[in-house]
PDB file of C-alpha atoms in Angstrom:
ATOM      1  CA  MET A1210      65.372 147.744  41.934  1.00  0.00           C
ATOM      2  CA  LYS A1211      67.218 151.898  43.013  1.00  0.00           C
ATOM      3  CA  PRO A1212      66.735 154.235  39.834  1.00  0.00           C
ATOM      4  CA  ARG A1213      70.306 153.219  38.371  1.00  0.00           C
ATOM      5  CA  GLN A1214      73.079 155.947  37.446  1.00  0.00           C
ATOM      6  CA  LEU A1215      75.967 155.855  35.078  1.00  0.00           C
ATOM      7  CA  ALA A1216      78.391 154.584  37.295  1.00  0.00           C
ATOM      8  CA  ASP A1217      76.071 151.234  38.072  1.00  0.00           C
ATOM      9  CA  TYR A1218      76.178 150.793  34.435  1.00  0.00           C
ATOM     10  CA  ILE A1219      79.802 150.768  34.012  1.00  0.00           C
ATOM     11  CA  ILE A1220      80.059 148.161  36.478  1.00  0.00           C
ATOM     12  CA  ILE A1221      77.191 146.388  34.622  1.00  0.00           C
ATOM     13  CA  THR A1222      79.196 147.288  31.179  1.00  0.00           C
ATOM     14  CA  LEU A1223      82.765 145.750  32.839  1.00  0.00           C
ATOM     15  CA  LYS A1224      81.553 142.429  33.875  1.00  0.00           C
ATOM     16  CA  GLY A1225      79.260 142.617  29.806  1.00  0.00           C
ATOM     17  CA  MET A1226      83.592 141.985  29.350  1.00  0.00           C
ATOM     18  CA  ALA A1227      84.100 139.335  31.886  1.00  0.00           C
ATOM     19  CA  MET A1228      81.145 137.336  29.863  1.00  0.00           C
ATOM     20  CA  GLY A1229      82.702 138.127  27.682  1.00  0.00           C
ATOM     21  CA  ALA A1230      87.034 136.590  28.309  1.00  0.00           C
ATOM     22  CA  ALA A1231      84.829 133.600  29.380  1.00  0.00           C
ATOM     23  CA  ASP A1232      83.506 132.204  26.068  1.00  0.00           C
ATOM     24  CA  VAL A1233      85.544 133.558  24.033  1.00  0.00           C
ATOM     25  CA  VAL A1234      87.686 130.178  26.452  1.00  0.00           C
ATOM     26  CA  PRO A1235      85.873 126.883  25.259  1.00  0.00           C
ATOM     27  CA  GLY A1236      84.650 125.507  28.348  1.00  0.00           C
ATOM     28  CA  VAL A1237      84.346 127.997  29.975  1.00  0.00           C
ATOM     29  CA  SER A1238      80.486 129.478  30.017  1.00  0.00           C
ATOM     30  CA  GLY A1239      80.164 133.147  30.006  1.00  0.00           C
ATOM     31  CA  GLY A1240      76.430 132.125  32.319  1.00  0.00           C
ATOM     32  CA  THR A1241      78.606 131.237  35.833  1.00  0.00           C
ATOM     33  CA  ILE A1242      80.283 135.326  34.977  1.00  0.00           C
ATOM     34  CA  ALA A1243      76.904 136.585  35.705  1.00  0.00           C
ATOM     35  CA  PHE A1244      75.871 133.986  38.114  1.00  0.00           C
ATOM     36  CA  ILE A1245      78.868 135.004  39.966  1.00  0.00           C
ATOM     37  CA  SER A1246      78.347 138.882  39.271  1.00  0.00           C
ATOM     38  CA  GLY A1247      75.238 139.055  40.226  1.00  0.00           C
ATOM     39  CA  ILE A1248      72.843 139.277  37.085  1.00  0.00           C
ATOM     40  CA  TYR A1249      72.288 136.340  36.080  1.00  0.00           C
ATOM     41  CA  GLU A1250      68.088 136.473  36.451  1.00  0.00           C
ATOM     42  CA  GLU A1251      67.772 139.389  36.188  1.00  0.00           C
ATOM     43  CA  LEU A1252      69.172 138.890  32.726  1.00  0.00           C
ATOM     44  CA  ILE A1253      67.412 136.089  32.655  1.00  0.00           C
ATOM     45  CA  THR A1254      63.887 137.659  32.828  1.00  0.00           C
ATOM     46  CA  SER A1255      65.284 140.670  31.049  1.00  0.00           C
ATOM     47  CA  ILE A1256      65.374 138.302  28.241  1.00  0.00           C
ATOM     48  CA  ASN A1257      61.958 136.692  28.492  1.00  0.00           C
ATOM     49  CA  ASN A1258      60.566 140.339  27.677  1.00  0.00           C
ATOM     50  CA  ILE A1259      61.251 140.526  24.966  1.00  0.00           C
ATOM     51  CA  ASP A1260      58.190 138.965  23.003  1.00  0.00           C
ATOM     52  CA  LEU A1261      55.476 139.623  20.551  1.00  0.00           C
ATOM     53  CA  SER A1262      53.279 141.900  22.590  1.00  0.00           C
ATOM     54  CA  LEU A1263      56.248 144.770  22.375  1.00  0.00           C
ATOM     55  CA  ILE A1264      55.956 145.428  18.496  1.00  0.00           C
ATOM     56  CA  THR A1265      51.646 146.293  20.570  1.00  0.00           C
ATOM     57  CA  VAL A1266      53.387 148.024  23.219  1.00  0.00           C
ATOM     58  CA  LEU A1267      55.869 150.098  20.786  1.00  0.00           C
ATOM     59  CA  ARG A1268      52.386 151.093  18.788  1.00  0.00           C
ATOM     60  CA  LYS A1269      49.708 152.638  22.355  1.00  0.00           C
ATOM     61  CA  GLU A1270      52.876 153.456  24.289  1.00  0.00           C
ATOM     62  CA  GLY A1271      56.137 154.383  22.007  1.00  0.00           C
ATOM     63  CA  ILE A1272      59.762 153.508  22.507  1.00  0.00           C
ATOM     64  CA  LYS A1273      59.972 154.248  25.894  1.00  0.00           C
ATOM     65  CA  ALA A1274      57.994 151.630  27.177  1.00  0.00           C
ATOM     66  CA  PHE A1275      58.895 149.826  25.184  1.00  0.00           C
ATOM     67  CA  TRP A1276      62.148 149.923  26.632  1.00  0.00           C
ATOM     68  CA  ASN A1277      61.493 150.136  29.301  1.00  0.00           C
ATOM     69  CA  LYS A1278      59.810 146.890  29.160  1.00  0.00           C
ATOM     70  CA  ILE A1279      62.849 144.851  27.584  1.00  0.00           C
ATOM     71  CA  ASN A1280      65.207 146.488  30.383  1.00  0.00           C
ATOM     72  CA  GLY A1281      67.063 147.891  27.842  1.00  0.00           C
ATOM     73  CA  ASN A1282      69.953 149.703  29.369  1.00  0.00           C
ATOM     74  CA  PHE A1283      70.592 147.643  30.777  1.00  0.00           C
ATOM     75  CA  LEU A1284      70.652 145.018  27.960  1.00  0.00           C
ATOM     76  CA  LEU A1285      72.602 147.489  26.125  1.00  0.00           C
ATOM     77  CA  ALA A1286      75.947 148.269  28.640  1.00  0.00           C
ATOM     78  CA  LEU A1287      75.591 144.333  29.258  1.00  0.00           C
ATOM     79  CA  PHE A1288      76.070 143.684  25.819  1.00  0.00           C
ATOM     80  CA  ALA A1289      77.942 146.405  24.623  1.00  0.00           C
ATOM     81  CA  GLY A1290      80.838 144.890  27.074  1.00  0.00           C
ATOM     82  CA  ILE A1291      80.307 140.941  25.717  1.00  0.00           C
ATOM     83  CA  PHE A1292      81.235 142.669  21.668  1.00  0.00           C
ATOM     84  CA  ILE A1293      83.571 144.999  23.759  1.00  0.00           C
ATOM     85  CA  SER A1294      85.750 141.824  24.838  1.00  0.00           C
ATOM     86  CA  VAL A1295      84.988 139.901  22.063  1.00  0.00           C
ATOM     87  CA  LEU A1296      86.916 141.875  19.835  1.00  0.00           C
ATOM     88  CA  SER A1297      89.249 143.695  22.400  1.00  0.00           C
ATOM     89  CA  LEU A1298      90.645 140.476  24.404  1.00  0.00           C
ATOM     90  CA  ALA A1299      89.562 137.489  22.266  1.00  0.00           C
ATOM     91  CA  LYS A1300      93.399 137.769  20.517  1.00  0.00           C
ATOM     92  CA  PHE A1301      95.160 137.726  23.910  1.00  0.00           C
ATOM     93  CA  LEU A1302      93.156 135.052  24.963  1.00  0.00           C
ATOM     94  CA  SER A1303      93.138 132.531  22.047  1.00  0.00           C
ATOM     95  CA  TRP A1304      97.357 133.625  23.269  1.00  0.00           C
ATOM     96  CA  LEU A1305      97.072 132.751  26.215  1.00  0.00           C
ATOM     97  CA  LEU A1306      95.125 129.454  25.464  1.00  0.00           C
ATOM     98  CA  GLU A1307      97.575 128.774  22.977  1.00  0.00           C
ATOM     99  CA  ASN A1308     101.283 129.584  25.124  1.00  0.00           C
ATOM    100  CA  GLU A1309     100.090 129.360  28.776  1.00  0.00           C
ATOM    101  CA  PRO A1310      97.666 126.664  28.926  1.00  0.00           C
ATOM    102  CA  VAL A1311      98.516 125.000  32.123  1.00  0.00           C
ATOM    103  CA  LEU A1312      98.278 128.997  33.817  1.00  0.00           C
ATOM    104  CA  LEU A1313      95.094 130.174  31.838  1.00  0.00           C
ATOM    105  CA  TRP A1314      93.298 127.254  33.020  1.00  0.00           C
ATOM    106  CA  SER A1315      94.681 127.269  36.339  1.00  0.00           C
ATOM    107  CA  PHE A1316      92.959 130.052  37.433  1.00  0.00           C
ATOM    108  CA  PHE A1317      89.786 129.446  35.331  1.00  0.00           C
ATOM    109  CA  PHE A1318      89.769 126.385  37.510  1.00  0.00           C
ATOM    110  CA  GLY A1319      90.331 128.066  40.962  1.00  0.00           C
ATOM    111  CA  LEU A1320      87.498 130.760  40.206  1.00  0.00           C
ATOM    112  CA  VAL A1321      85.064 128.051  38.289  1.00  0.00           C
ATOM    113  CA  VAL A1322      85.250 125.582  42.295  1.00  0.00           C
ATOM    114  CA  ALA A1323      84.345 128.806  43.841  1.00  0.00           C
ATOM    115  CA  SER A1324      81.699 128.911  41.495  1.00  0.00           C
ATOM    116  CA  VAL A1325      80.097 125.445  42.746  1.00  0.00           C
ATOM    117  CA  PHE A1326      80.529 127.116  46.766  1.00  0.00           C
ATOM    118  CA  PHE A1327      79.041 130.489  45.277  1.00  0.00           C
ATOM    119  CA  VAL A1328      75.480 128.516  44.219  1.00  0.00           C
ATOM    120  CA  GLY A1329      75.567 126.510  45.694  1.00  0.00           C
ATOM    121  CA  LYS A1330      75.075 127.747  48.811  1.00  0.00           C
ATOM    122  CA  GLU A1331      72.124 130.285  47.311  1.00  0.00           C
ATOM    123  CA  ILE A1332      69.884 127.115  47.339  1.00  0.00           C
ATOM    124  CA  LYS A1333      67.654 127.695  50.872  1.00  0.00           C
ATOM    125  CA  GLN A1334      67.322 124.396  51.356  1.00  0.00           C
ATOM    126  CA  TRP A1335      68.912 120.723  50.091  1.00  0.00           C
ATOM    127  CA  ASN A1336      66.799 118.039  50.398  1.00  0.00           C
ATOM    128  CA  LEU A1337      66.856 114.545  48.367  1.00  0.00           C
ATOM    129  CA  GLY A1338      64.880 116.020  45.915  1.00  0.00           C
ATOM    130  CA  THR A1339      68.555 119.153  45.157  1.00  0.00           C
ATOM    131  CA  VAL A1340      70.486 116.138  45.929  1.00  0.00           C
ATOM    132  CA  VAL A1341      69.604 113.863  42.860  1.00  0.00           C
ATOM    133  CA  VAL A1342      68.926 116.842  40.562  1.00  0.00           C
ATOM    134  CA  PHE A1343      73.170 117.678  41.672  1.00  0.00           C
ATOM    135  CA  ILE A1344      73.958 115.163  41.015  1.00  0.00           C
ATOM    136  CA  LEU A1345      72.597 114.112  37.389  1.00  0.00           C
ATOM    137  CA  GLY A1346      73.132 117.709  36.984  1.00  0.00           C
ATOM    138  CA  ALA A1347      76.747 117.188  37.294  1.00  0.00           C
ATOM    139  CA  VAL A1348      76.684 113.816  35.274  1.00  0.00           C
ATOM    140  CA  VAL A1349      75.122 114.854  32.887  1.00  0.00           C
ATOM    141  CA  ALA A1350      77.870 118.307  32.041  1.00  0.00           C
ATOM    142  CA  TYR A1351      80.952 115.480  32.816  1.00  0.00           C
ATOM    143  CA  PHE A1352      78.874 113.600  30.082  1.00  0.00           C
ATOM    144  CA  ILE A1353      79.367 116.215  27.740  1.00  0.00           C
ATOM    145  CA  THR A1354      82.492 116.916  27.915  1.00  0.00           C
ATOM    146  CA  GLU A1355      83.235 114.002  27.382  1.00  0.00           C
ATOM    147  CA  LEU A1356      81.154 112.907  23.870  1.00  0.00           C
ATOM    148  CA  PRO A1357      83.109 112.473  20.774  1.00  0.00           C
ATOM    149  CA  VAL A1358      84.125 115.825  18.526  1.00  0.00           C
ATOM    150  CA  SER A1359      81.337 115.680  15.372  1.00  0.00           C
ATOM    151  CA  GLU A1360      82.709 115.677  11.882  1.00  0.00           C
ATOM    152  CA  ASN A1361      81.891 119.364  10.269  1.00  0.00           C
ATOM    153  CA  THR A1362      78.455 120.141   8.745  1.00  0.00           C
ATOM    154  CA  ASP A1363      77.015 123.108   6.096  1.00  0.00           C
ATOM    155  CA  SER A1364      72.933 121.638   5.935  1.00  0.00           C
ATOM    156  CA  LEU A1365      71.661 124.749   7.156  1.00  0.00           C
ATOM    157  CA  PRO A1366      68.604 123.013   9.182  1.00  0.00           C
ATOM    158  CA  TYR A1367      71.549 122.106  10.929  1.00  0.00           C
ATOM    159  CA  LEU A1368      73.860 125.067  11.420  1.00  0.00           C
ATOM    160  CA  PHE A1369      70.082 126.782  13.109  1.00  0.00           C
ATOM    161  CA  MET A1370      69.515 123.566  16.106  1.00  0.00           C
ATOM    162  CA  SER A1371      73.608 124.876  16.732  1.00  0.00           C
ATOM    163  CA  GLY A1372      72.948 128.038  16.711  1.00  0.00           C
ATOM    164  CA  ALA A1373      70.332 127.104  18.706  1.00  0.00           C
ATOM    165  CA  LEU A1374      72.287 124.572  21.101  1.00  0.00           C
ATOM    166  CA  ALA A1375      75.313 127.155  21.755  1.00  0.00           C
ATOM    167  CA  VAL A1376      73.684 130.629  22.618  1.00  0.00           C
ATOM    168  CA  CYS A1377      71.174 128.153  25.617  1.00  0.00           C
ATOM    169  CA  ALA A1378      74.942 126.680  26.568  1.00  0.00           C
ATOM    170  CA  MET A1379      75.944 130.751  26.881  1.00  0.00           C
ATOM    171  CA  ILE A1380      74.181 131.383  29.174  1.00  0.00           C
ATOM    172  CA  LEU A1381      74.040 128.415  31.352  1.00  0.00           C
ATOM    173  CA  PRO A1382      76.909 128.325  33.861  1.00  0.00           C
ATOM    174  CA  GLY A1383      78.775 125.525  33.111  1.00  0.00           C
ATOM    175  CA  ILE A1384      78.477 124.471  29.767  1.00  0.00           C
ATOM    176  CA  SER A1385      80.800 126.722  27.031  1.00  0.00           C
ATOM    177  CA  GLY A1386      78.711 127.589  23.635  1.00  0.00           C
ATOM    178  CA  ALA A1387      81.880 127.371  22.051  1.00  0.00           C
ATOM    179  CA  PHE A1388      82.759 123.860  22.773  1.00  0.00           C
ATOM    180  CA  ILE A1389      79.461 123.000  22.120  1.00  0.00           C
ATOM    181  CA  LEU A1390      80.154 124.132  18.078  1.00  0.00           C
ATOM    182  CA  VAL A1391      83.656 121.845  18.454  1.00  0.00           C
ATOM    183  CA  LEU A1392      81.035 119.330  19.144  1.00  0.00           C
ATOM    184  CA  LEU A1393      78.511 119.507  17.166  1.00  0.00           C
ATOM    185  CA  GLY A1394      81.271 119.537  14.457  1.00  0.00           C
ATOM    186  CA  SER A1395      79.398 123.365  13.190  1.00  0.00           C
ATOM    187  CA  TYR A1396      82.487 125.757  14.433  1.00  0.00           C
ATOM    188  CA  LYS A1397      84.596 126.308  12.069  1.00  0.00           C
ATOM    189  CA  THR A1398      81.840 126.596   9.167  1.00  0.00           C
ATOM    190  CA  ILE A1399      80.477 129.584  11.423  1.00  0.00           C
ATOM    191  CA  LEU A1400      83.608 130.277  11.854  1.00  0.00           C
ATOM    192  CA  ASP A1401      84.689 129.817   7.948  1.00  0.00           C
ATOM    193  CA  ALA A1402      81.447 132.089   6.929  1.00  0.00           C
ATOM    194  CA  VAL A1403      81.974 135.312   8.779  1.00  0.00           C
ATOM    195  CA  HIS A1404      85.520 134.992   7.999  1.00  0.00           C
ATOM    196  CA  GLU A1405      83.704 135.198   4.150  1.00  0.00           C
ATOM    197  CA  ARG A1406      81.139 136.454   5.323  1.00  0.00           C
ATOM    198  CA  ASP A1407      78.453 133.867   4.169  1.00  0.00           C
ATOM    199  CA  ILE A1408      75.139 136.337   4.308  1.00  0.00           C
ATOM    200  CA  LYS A1409      73.496 132.952   3.953  1.00  0.00           C
ATOM    201  CA  ILE A1410      75.245 131.482   6.951  1.00  0.00           C
ATOM    202  CA  VAL A1411      75.561 133.450   9.572  1.00  0.00           C
ATOM    203  CA  LEU A1412      72.119 134.746   9.227  1.00  0.00           C
ATOM    204  CA  THR A1413      70.737 131.022   9.632  1.00  0.00           C
ATOM    205  CA  VAL A1414      73.078 130.234  12.897  1.00  0.00           C
ATOM    206  CA  ALA A1415      71.811 134.006  14.155  1.00  0.00           C
ATOM    207  CA  LEU A1416      67.933 133.007  13.086  1.00  0.00           C
ATOM    208  CA  GLY A1417      68.982 129.847  15.864  1.00  0.00           C
ATOM    209  CA  ALA A1418      70.324 131.969  18.461  1.00  0.00           C
ATOM    210  CA  ILE A1419      67.787 134.318  18.732  1.00  0.00           C
ATOM    211  CA  VAL A1420      65.151 131.138  18.789  1.00  0.00           C
ATOM    212  CA  GLY A1421      66.987 129.882  21.482  1.00  0.00           C
ATOM    213  CA  LEU A1422      67.889 132.314  23.708  1.00  0.00           C
ATOM    214  CA  LEU A1423      63.977 133.380  23.394  1.00  0.00           C
ATOM    215  CA  SER A1424      62.415 129.587  24.205  1.00  0.00           C
ATOM    216  CA  PHE A1425      64.920 128.614  26.386  1.00  0.00           C
ATOM    217  CA  ALA A1426      65.515 131.446  28.619  1.00  0.00           C
ATOM    218  CA  ARG A1427      60.783 131.438  28.682  1.00  0.00           C
ATOM    219  CA  LEU A1428      61.901 127.892  30.325  1.00  0.00           C
ATOM    220  CA  LEU A1429      65.147 129.268  32.755  1.00  0.00           C
ATOM    221  CA  LYS A1430      63.192 132.049  34.107  1.00  0.00           C
ATOM    222  CA  TRP A1431      59.458 129.452  34.700  1.00  0.00           C
ATOM    223  CA  MET A1432      61.898 127.175  36.713  1.00  0.00           C
ATOM    224  CA  PHE A1433      63.309 130.034  39.265  1.00  0.00           C
ATOM    225  CA  ASN A1434      59.925 130.792  39.756  1.00  0.00           C
ATOM    226  CA  ASN A1435      58.851 128.129  40.778  1.00  0.00           C
ATOM    227  CA  TYR A1436      61.452 125.396  41.661  1.00  0.00           C
ATOM    228  CA  LYS A1437      64.425 127.718  42.275  1.00  0.00           C
ATOM    229  CA  ASN A1438      65.630 124.715  44.673  1.00  0.00           C
ATOM    230  CA  ILE A1439      66.326 122.275  42.458  1.00  0.00           C
ATOM    231  CA  THR A1440      67.099 124.441  39.231  1.00  0.00           C
ATOM    232  CA  LEU A1441      70.080 125.802  41.415  1.00  0.00           C
ATOM    233  CA  ALA A1442      71.311 122.668  42.449  1.00  0.00           C
ATOM    234  CA  LEU A1443      71.155 121.562  39.039  1.00  0.00           C
ATOM    235  CA  LEU A1444      73.262 124.415  37.432  1.00  0.00           C
ATOM    236  CA  THR A1445      75.586 124.021  40.465  1.00  0.00           C
ATOM    237  CA  GLY A1446      75.863 120.229  39.465  1.00  0.00           C
ATOM    238  CA  PHE A1447      76.635 122.139  36.257  1.00  0.00           C
ATOM    239  CA  ILE A1448      79.250 123.944  36.385  1.00  0.00           C
ATOM    240  CA  LEU A1449      80.536 121.172  39.230  1.00  0.00           C
ATOM    241  CA  GLY A1450      80.905 118.665  36.041  1.00  0.00           C
ATOM    242  CA  SER A1451      82.138 121.444  33.501  1.00  0.00           C
ATOM    243  CA  LEU A1452      85.387 120.614  35.770  1.00  0.00           C
ATOM    244  CA  ASN A1453      87.179 117.327  33.515  1.00  0.00           C
ATOM    245  CA  LYS A1454      86.904 120.110  30.719  1.00  0.00           C
ATOM    246  CA  ILE A1455      89.456 122.883  32.854  1.00  0.00           C
ATOM    247  CA  TRP A1456      91.426 121.469  34.373  1.00  0.00           C
ATOM    248  CA  PRO A1457      95.102 122.458  33.630  1.00  0.00           C
ATOM    249  CA  TRP A1458      97.315 119.536  33.127  1.00  0.00           C
ATOM    250  CA  LYS A1459      96.147 116.992  29.915  1.00  0.00           C
ATOM    251  CA  LYS A1460      97.577 114.969  27.264  1.00  0.00           C
ATOM    252  CA  VAL A1461      96.161 115.167  23.784  1.00  0.00           C
ATOM    253  CA  LEU A1462      95.223 113.085  22.424  1.00  0.00           C
ATOM    254  CA  GLN A1463      94.433 114.734  18.478  1.00  0.00           C
ATOM    255  CA  THR A1464      93.737 118.338  17.596  1.00  0.00           C
ATOM    256  CA  ARG A1465      91.986 120.102  13.799  1.00  0.00           C
ATOM    257  CA  THR A1466      93.169 123.490  12.979  1.00  0.00           C
ATOM    258  CA  PHE A1467      90.041 125.739  11.451  1.00  0.00           C
ATOM    259  CA  GLY A1468      91.585 128.348   9.589  1.00  0.00           C
ATOM    260  CA  ASP A1469      93.424 129.637  12.188  1.00  0.00           C
ATOM    261  CA  LYS A1470      93.336 128.487  15.036  1.00  0.00           C
ATOM    262  CA  THR A1471      93.698 124.681  16.075  1.00  0.00           C
ATOM    263  CA  ILE A1472      91.772 123.299  18.637  1.00  0.00           C
ATOM    264  CA  VAL A1473      92.249 121.009  20.623  1.00  0.00           C
ATOM    265  CA  VAL A1474      89.377 118.106  20.236  1.00  0.00           C
ATOM    266  CA  ASP A1475      90.471 115.447  21.704  1.00  0.00           C
ATOM    267  CA  ASP A1476      92.332 114.890  24.859  1.00  0.00           C
ATOM    268  CA  VAL A1477      93.014 113.196  28.590  1.00  0.00           C
ATOM    269  CA  ASN A1478      93.140 115.330  31.941  1.00  0.00           C
ATOM    270  CA  VAL A1479      96.115 113.824  34.142  1.00  0.00           C
ATOM    271  CA  LEU A1480      98.454 114.052  37.180  1.00  0.00           C
ATOM    272  CA  PRO A1481     100.865 116.985  36.538  1.00  0.00           C
ATOM    273  CA  SER A1482     103.185 114.902  38.089  1.00  0.00           C
ATOM    274  CA  ALA A1483     101.820 113.177  34.758  1.00  0.00           C
ATOM    275  CA  PHE A1484     102.164 115.695  32.711  1.00  0.00           C
ATOM    276  CA  GLU A1485     104.484 116.474  29.034  1.00  0.00           C
ATOM    277  CA  GLY A1486     106.684 119.450  30.457  1.00  0.00           C
ATOM    278  CA  ASP A1487     107.232 122.068  31.982  1.00  0.00           C
ATOM    279  CA  ASN A1488     104.473 121.541  33.997  1.00  0.00           C
ATOM    280  CA  GLN A1489     104.347 124.955  36.144  1.00  0.00           C
ATOM    281  CA  LEU A1490     102.247 123.684  39.699  1.00  0.00           C
ATOM    282  CA  MET A1491     103.878 125.848  42.206  1.00  0.00           C
ATOM    283  CA  LEU A1492     102.221 129.429  39.567  1.00  0.00           C
ATOM    284  CA  ALA A1493      99.502 127.484  38.403  1.00  0.00           C
ATOM    285  CA  ILE A1494      98.606 126.694  41.838  1.00  0.00           C
ATOM    286  CA  ILE A1495      98.779 131.118  42.926  1.00  0.00           C
ATOM    287  CA  LEU A1496      96.243 131.360  39.889  1.00  0.00           C
ATOM    288  CA  ALA A1497      93.667 128.400  41.020  1.00  0.00           C
ATOM    289  CA  ILE A1498      94.426 130.242  44.315  1.00  0.00           C
ATOM    290  CA  ILE A1499      93.947 133.942  43.138  1.00  0.00           C
ATOM    291  CA  GLY A1500      91.330 132.090  41.036  1.00  0.00           C
ATOM    292  CA  PHE A1501      89.194 130.872  43.960  1.00  0.00           C
ATOM    293  CA  SER A1502      89.257 134.336  46.221  1.00  0.00           C
ATOM    294  CA  LEU A1503      88.661 136.326  43.167  1.00  0.00           C
ATOM    295  CA  ILE A1504      84.836 135.688  43.429  1.00  0.00           C
ATOM    296  CA  PHE A1505      84.547 135.966  46.624  1.00  0.00           C
ATOM    297  CA  ILE A1506      86.152 138.726  46.844  1.00  0.00           C
ATOM    298  CA  LEU A1507      83.950 140.546  44.476  1.00  0.00           C
ATOM    299  CA  GLU A1508      81.488 138.920  46.207  1.00  0.00           C
ATOM    300  CA  ARG A1509      81.932 140.490  49.867  1.00  0.00           C
ATOM    301  CA  ALA A1510      82.834 143.969  47.571  1.00  0.00           C
ATOM    302  CA  ALA A1511      78.936 142.937  46.012  1.00  0.00           C
ATOM    303  CA  SER A1512      77.622 142.350  49.603  1.00  0.00           C
ATOM    304  CA  LYS A1513      78.459 145.951  51.256  1.00  0.00           C
ATOM    305  CA  LYS A1514      77.711 147.396  47.757  1.00  0.00           C
TER     306      LYS A1514
END
């Protein structure tokens, strides 16, 4: 890989902002955005390089070697983008989610449908094994989106596990980390802990997230190195199965209020004609087409570069 220039890192930061924006919406995974923007494998590899051997590298070879080993410029630019996005776009996207859910979900639905084709075409050879794994991934993701929400819990070991599972979902295309926290019943506890600055809970969740991220990155890296087609088929299935969660027209059956946030914990997909209220069908279709087209526009731009 040729040395990156400042413009390259600005683009990586923008991709991080897109990942952060996706992670704010329960049901859309930042991992999907990382994949379609062409940085997924580099992200997994960079995270995978973080281990105890870095201490030796730092002690014997210095900070520069340490920074290069972890691909520090890339990670800094990417996570800066995610952080900027969460701080600047979270409120706007939350407003859209509450006031214009059909239009927001329509855009993401088109984007994720295109992602299925985008990731699927990376599979070099379709055979019985890849087809079975693809179907399995779709079924598992669909099943996850249908799971009942657990009661809220503040057990530290459980919160540690929640942090680990949520961050794994965050980097896994198709499954949302925020949605996993809602399913596990940890969303309110973590949200309250952040607002109230409960250091014990925040550190417990953060430690779980770090352990989960480092462990899961190693598994994904191993799968890409040894079973790339199978791994891509599994990820494509995850993305396809997640479409159940982001279907734009839903009938809300139950909600819960977590502080100043209201989260839908039980709903059912309906046809636009059966939607209660204005289904905004034409505008929703236009936004879905824009979301769908955006993926292929980005792919063409990346291939030209």
